Short mmCIF file of N, CA and C in Angstrom, two decimals:
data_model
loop_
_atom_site.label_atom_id
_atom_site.label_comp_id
_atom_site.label_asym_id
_atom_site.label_seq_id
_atom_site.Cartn_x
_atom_site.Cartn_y
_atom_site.Cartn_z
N UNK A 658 0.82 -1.19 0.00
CA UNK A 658 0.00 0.00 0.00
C UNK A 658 0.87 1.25 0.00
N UNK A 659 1.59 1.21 0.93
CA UNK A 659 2.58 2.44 0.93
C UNK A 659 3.52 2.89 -0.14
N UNK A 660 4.06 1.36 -0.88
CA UNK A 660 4.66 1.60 -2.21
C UNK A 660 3.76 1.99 -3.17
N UNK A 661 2.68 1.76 -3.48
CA UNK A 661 1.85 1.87 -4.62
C UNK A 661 1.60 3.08 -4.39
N UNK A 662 1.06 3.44 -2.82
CA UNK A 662 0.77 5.43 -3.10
C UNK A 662 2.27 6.49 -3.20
N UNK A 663 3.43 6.06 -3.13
CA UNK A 663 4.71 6.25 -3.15
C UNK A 663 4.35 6.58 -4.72
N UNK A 664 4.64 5.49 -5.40
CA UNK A 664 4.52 5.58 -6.90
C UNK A 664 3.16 6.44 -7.35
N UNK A 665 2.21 6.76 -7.10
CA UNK A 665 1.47 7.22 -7.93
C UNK A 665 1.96 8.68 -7.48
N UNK A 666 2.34 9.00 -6.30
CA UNK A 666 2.91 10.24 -6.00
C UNK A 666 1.70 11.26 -5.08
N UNK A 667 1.24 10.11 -4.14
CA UNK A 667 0.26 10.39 -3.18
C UNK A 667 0.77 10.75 -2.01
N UNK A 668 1.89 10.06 -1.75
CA UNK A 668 2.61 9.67 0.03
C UNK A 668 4.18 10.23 -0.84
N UNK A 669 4.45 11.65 -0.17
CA UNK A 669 5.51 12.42 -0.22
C UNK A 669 6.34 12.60 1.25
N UNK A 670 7.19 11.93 1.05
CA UNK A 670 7.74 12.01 2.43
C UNK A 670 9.02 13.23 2.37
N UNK A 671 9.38 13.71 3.67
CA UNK A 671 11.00 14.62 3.70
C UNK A 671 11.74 13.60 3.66
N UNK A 672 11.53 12.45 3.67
CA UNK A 672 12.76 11.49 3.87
C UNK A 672 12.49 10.25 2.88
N UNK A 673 13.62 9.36 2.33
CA UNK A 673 13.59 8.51 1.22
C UNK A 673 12.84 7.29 1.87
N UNK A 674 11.80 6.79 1.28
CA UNK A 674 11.11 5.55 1.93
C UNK A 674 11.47 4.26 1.80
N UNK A 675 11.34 3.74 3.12
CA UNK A 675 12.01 2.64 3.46
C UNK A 675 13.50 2.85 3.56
N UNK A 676 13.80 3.82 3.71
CA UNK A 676 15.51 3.78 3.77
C UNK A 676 16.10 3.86 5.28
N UNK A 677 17.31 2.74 5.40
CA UNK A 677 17.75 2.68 6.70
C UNK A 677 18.40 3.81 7.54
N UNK A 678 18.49 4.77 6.80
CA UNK A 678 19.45 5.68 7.29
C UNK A 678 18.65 6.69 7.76
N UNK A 679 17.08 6.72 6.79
CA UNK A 679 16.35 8.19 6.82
C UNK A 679 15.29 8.02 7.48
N UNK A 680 14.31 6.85 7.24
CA UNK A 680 13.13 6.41 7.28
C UNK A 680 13.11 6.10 9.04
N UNK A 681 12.50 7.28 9.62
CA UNK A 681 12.61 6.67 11.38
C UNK A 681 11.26 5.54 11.43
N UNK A 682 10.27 5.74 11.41
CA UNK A 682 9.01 4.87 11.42
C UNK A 682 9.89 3.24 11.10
N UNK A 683 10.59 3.40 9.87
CA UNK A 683 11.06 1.97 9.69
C UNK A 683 11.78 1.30 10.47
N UNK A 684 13.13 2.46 10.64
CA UNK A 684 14.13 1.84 11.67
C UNK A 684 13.69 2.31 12.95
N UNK A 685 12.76 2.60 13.56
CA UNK A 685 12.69 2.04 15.13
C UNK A 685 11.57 0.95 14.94
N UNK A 686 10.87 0.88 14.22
CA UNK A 686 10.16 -0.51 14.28
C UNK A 686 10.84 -1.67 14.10
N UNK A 687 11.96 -1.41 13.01
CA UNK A 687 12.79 -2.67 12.59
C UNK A 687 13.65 -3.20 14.27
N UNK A 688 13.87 -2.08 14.97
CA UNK A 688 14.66 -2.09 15.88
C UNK A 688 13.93 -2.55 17.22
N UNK A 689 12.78 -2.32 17.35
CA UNK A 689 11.37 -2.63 18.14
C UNK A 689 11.54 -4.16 18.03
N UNK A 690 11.36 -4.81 16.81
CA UNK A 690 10.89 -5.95 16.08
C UNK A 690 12.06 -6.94 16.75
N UNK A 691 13.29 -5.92 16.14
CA UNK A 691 14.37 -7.27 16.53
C UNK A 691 14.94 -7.15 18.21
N UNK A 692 14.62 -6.27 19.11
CA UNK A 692 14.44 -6.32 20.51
C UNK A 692 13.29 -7.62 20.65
N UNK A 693 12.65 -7.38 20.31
CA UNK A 693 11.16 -8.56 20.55
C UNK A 693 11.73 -9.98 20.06
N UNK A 694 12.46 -10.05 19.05
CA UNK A 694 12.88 -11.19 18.31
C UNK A 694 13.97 -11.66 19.13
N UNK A 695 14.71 -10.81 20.43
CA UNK A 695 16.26 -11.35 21.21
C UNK A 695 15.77 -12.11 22.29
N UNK A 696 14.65 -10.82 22.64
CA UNK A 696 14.18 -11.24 24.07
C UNK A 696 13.00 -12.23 24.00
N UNK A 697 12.45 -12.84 23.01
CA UNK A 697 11.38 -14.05 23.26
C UNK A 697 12.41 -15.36 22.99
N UNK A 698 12.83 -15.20 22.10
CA UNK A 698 14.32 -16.28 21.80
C UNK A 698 14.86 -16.62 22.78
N UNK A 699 15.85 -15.98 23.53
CA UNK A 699 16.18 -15.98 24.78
C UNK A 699 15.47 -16.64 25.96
N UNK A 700 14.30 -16.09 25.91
CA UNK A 700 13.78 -16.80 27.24
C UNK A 700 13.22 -17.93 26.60
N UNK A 701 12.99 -18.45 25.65
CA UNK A 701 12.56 -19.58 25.23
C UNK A 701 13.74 -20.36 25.11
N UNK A 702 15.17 -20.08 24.94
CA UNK A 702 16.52 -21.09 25.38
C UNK A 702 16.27 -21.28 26.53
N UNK A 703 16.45 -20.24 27.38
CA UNK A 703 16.32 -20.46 28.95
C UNK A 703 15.60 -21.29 29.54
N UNK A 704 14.09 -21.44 28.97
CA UNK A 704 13.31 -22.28 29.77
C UNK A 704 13.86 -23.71 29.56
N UNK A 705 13.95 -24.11 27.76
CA UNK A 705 14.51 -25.11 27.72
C UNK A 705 15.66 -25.37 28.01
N UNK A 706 17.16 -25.06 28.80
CA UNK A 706 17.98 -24.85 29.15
C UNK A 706 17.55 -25.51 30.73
N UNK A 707 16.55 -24.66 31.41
CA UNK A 707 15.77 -25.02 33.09
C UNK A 707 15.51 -26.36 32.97
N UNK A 708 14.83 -26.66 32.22
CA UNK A 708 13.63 -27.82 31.90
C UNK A 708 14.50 -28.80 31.68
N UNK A 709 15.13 -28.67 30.45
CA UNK A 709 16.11 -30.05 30.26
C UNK A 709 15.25 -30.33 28.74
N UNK A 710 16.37 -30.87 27.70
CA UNK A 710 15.66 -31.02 26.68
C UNK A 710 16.16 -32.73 26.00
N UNK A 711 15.28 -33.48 26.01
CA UNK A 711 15.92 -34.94 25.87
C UNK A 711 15.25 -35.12 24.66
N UNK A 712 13.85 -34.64 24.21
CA UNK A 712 13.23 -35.15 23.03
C UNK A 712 13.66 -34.64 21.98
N UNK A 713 13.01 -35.00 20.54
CA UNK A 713 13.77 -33.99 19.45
C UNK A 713 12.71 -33.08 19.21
N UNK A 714 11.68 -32.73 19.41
CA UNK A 714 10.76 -31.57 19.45
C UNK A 714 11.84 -30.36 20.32
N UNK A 715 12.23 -30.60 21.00
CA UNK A 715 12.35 -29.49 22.33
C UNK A 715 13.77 -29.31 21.32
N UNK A 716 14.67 -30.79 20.87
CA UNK A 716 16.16 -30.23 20.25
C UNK A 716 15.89 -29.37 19.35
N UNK A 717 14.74 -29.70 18.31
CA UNK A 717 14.31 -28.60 17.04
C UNK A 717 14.12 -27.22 17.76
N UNK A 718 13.23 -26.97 18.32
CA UNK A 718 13.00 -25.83 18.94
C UNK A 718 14.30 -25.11 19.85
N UNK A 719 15.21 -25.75 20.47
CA UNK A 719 16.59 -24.99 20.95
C UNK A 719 17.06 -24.87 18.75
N UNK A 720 16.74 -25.45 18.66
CA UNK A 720 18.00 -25.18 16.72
C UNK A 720 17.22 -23.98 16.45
N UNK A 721 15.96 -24.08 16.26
CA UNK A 721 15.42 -22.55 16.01
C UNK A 721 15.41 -21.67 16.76
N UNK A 722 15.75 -21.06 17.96
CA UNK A 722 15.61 -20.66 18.87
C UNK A 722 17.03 -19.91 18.61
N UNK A 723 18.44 -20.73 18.58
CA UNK A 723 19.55 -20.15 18.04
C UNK A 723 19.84 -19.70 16.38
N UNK A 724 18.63 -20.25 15.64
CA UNK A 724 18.44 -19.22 14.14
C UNK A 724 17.83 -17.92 14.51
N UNK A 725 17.42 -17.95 14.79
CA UNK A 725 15.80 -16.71 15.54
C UNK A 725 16.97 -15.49 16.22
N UNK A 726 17.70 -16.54 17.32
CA UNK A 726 18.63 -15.28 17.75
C UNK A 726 19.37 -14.45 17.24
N UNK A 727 20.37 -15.76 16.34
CA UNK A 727 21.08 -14.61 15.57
C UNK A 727 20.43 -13.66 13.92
N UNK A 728 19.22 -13.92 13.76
CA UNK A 728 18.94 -13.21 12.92
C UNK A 728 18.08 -11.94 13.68
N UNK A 729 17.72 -12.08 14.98
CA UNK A 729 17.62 -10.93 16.02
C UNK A 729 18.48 -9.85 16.34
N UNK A 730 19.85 -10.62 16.79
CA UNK A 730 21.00 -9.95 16.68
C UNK A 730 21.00 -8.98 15.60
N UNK A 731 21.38 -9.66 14.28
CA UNK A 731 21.75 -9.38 13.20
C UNK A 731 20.85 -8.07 12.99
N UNK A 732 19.22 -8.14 13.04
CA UNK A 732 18.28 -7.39 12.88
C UNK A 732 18.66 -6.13 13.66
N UNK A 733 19.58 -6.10 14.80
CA UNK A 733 19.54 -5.22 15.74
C UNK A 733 20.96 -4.28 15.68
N UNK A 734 21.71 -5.24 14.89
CA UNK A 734 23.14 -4.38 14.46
C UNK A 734 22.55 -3.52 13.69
N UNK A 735 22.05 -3.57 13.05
CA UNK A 735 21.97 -2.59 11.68
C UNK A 735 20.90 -1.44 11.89
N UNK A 736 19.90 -1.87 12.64
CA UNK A 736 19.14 -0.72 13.02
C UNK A 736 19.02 -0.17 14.46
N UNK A 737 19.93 -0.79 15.51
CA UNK A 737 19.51 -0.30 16.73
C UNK A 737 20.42 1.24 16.85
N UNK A 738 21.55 1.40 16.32
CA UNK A 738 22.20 2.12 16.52
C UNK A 738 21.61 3.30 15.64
N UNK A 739 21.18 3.22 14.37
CA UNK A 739 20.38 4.11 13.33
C UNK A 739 19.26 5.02 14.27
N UNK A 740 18.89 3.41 14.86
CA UNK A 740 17.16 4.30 15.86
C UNK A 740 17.35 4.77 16.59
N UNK A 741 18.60 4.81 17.65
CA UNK A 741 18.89 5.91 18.79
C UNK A 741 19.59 7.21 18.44
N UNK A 742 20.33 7.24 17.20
CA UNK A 742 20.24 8.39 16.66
C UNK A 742 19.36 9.47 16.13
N UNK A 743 18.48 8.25 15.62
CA UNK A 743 17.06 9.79 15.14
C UNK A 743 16.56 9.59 16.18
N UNK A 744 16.12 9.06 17.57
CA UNK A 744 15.44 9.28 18.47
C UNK A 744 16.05 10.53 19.14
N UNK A 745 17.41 10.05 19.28
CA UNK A 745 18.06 11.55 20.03
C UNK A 745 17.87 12.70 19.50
N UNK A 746 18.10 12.43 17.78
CA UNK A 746 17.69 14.07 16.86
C UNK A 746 16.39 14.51 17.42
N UNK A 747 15.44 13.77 17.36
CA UNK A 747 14.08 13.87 17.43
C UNK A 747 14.02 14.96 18.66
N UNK A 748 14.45 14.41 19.82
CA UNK A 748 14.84 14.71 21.17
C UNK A 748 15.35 15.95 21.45
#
């Protein structure tokens, strides 16, 4: 939706859309998203970590659990530092 009114030249932004550098709406959500994506990951190792994991349901779920993280991580290099900068501009 937002691209299509982008293109017809409906939705004029001061800043380039979708861009990591400019676009705050994007990068603190992206940065929102991958906070949410460290910290449910995390405590979902942990529990299974408490619990003890002997079956292969629980092994699958620790294997995704450490994909999930580091693409959390990953999610959070690139925009956490972007989003506390325009928050501070903002500020």
């Amino acid at each position: 939706m937002g691209m299509a009114t982008d293109i017809l030249g409906w939705f004029n932004t001061p800043y380039p859309f979708l861009s990591l550098e400019a676009d705050p709406i994007f990068t603190i959500g992206s940065a929102v998203i991958g906070l949410f994506i460290v910290q449910s990951n995390s405590s979902l190792l942990l529990y299974h970590f408490l619990v003890g994991f002997e079956d292969e349901k629980s092994q699958f779920a620790i294997l995704m659990s450490f994909i999930n993280l580091g693409f959390g991580g990953a999610l959070l290099r690139e925009t956490l530092f972007t989003a506390i900068a325009l928050l501070l501009s903002i500020i």
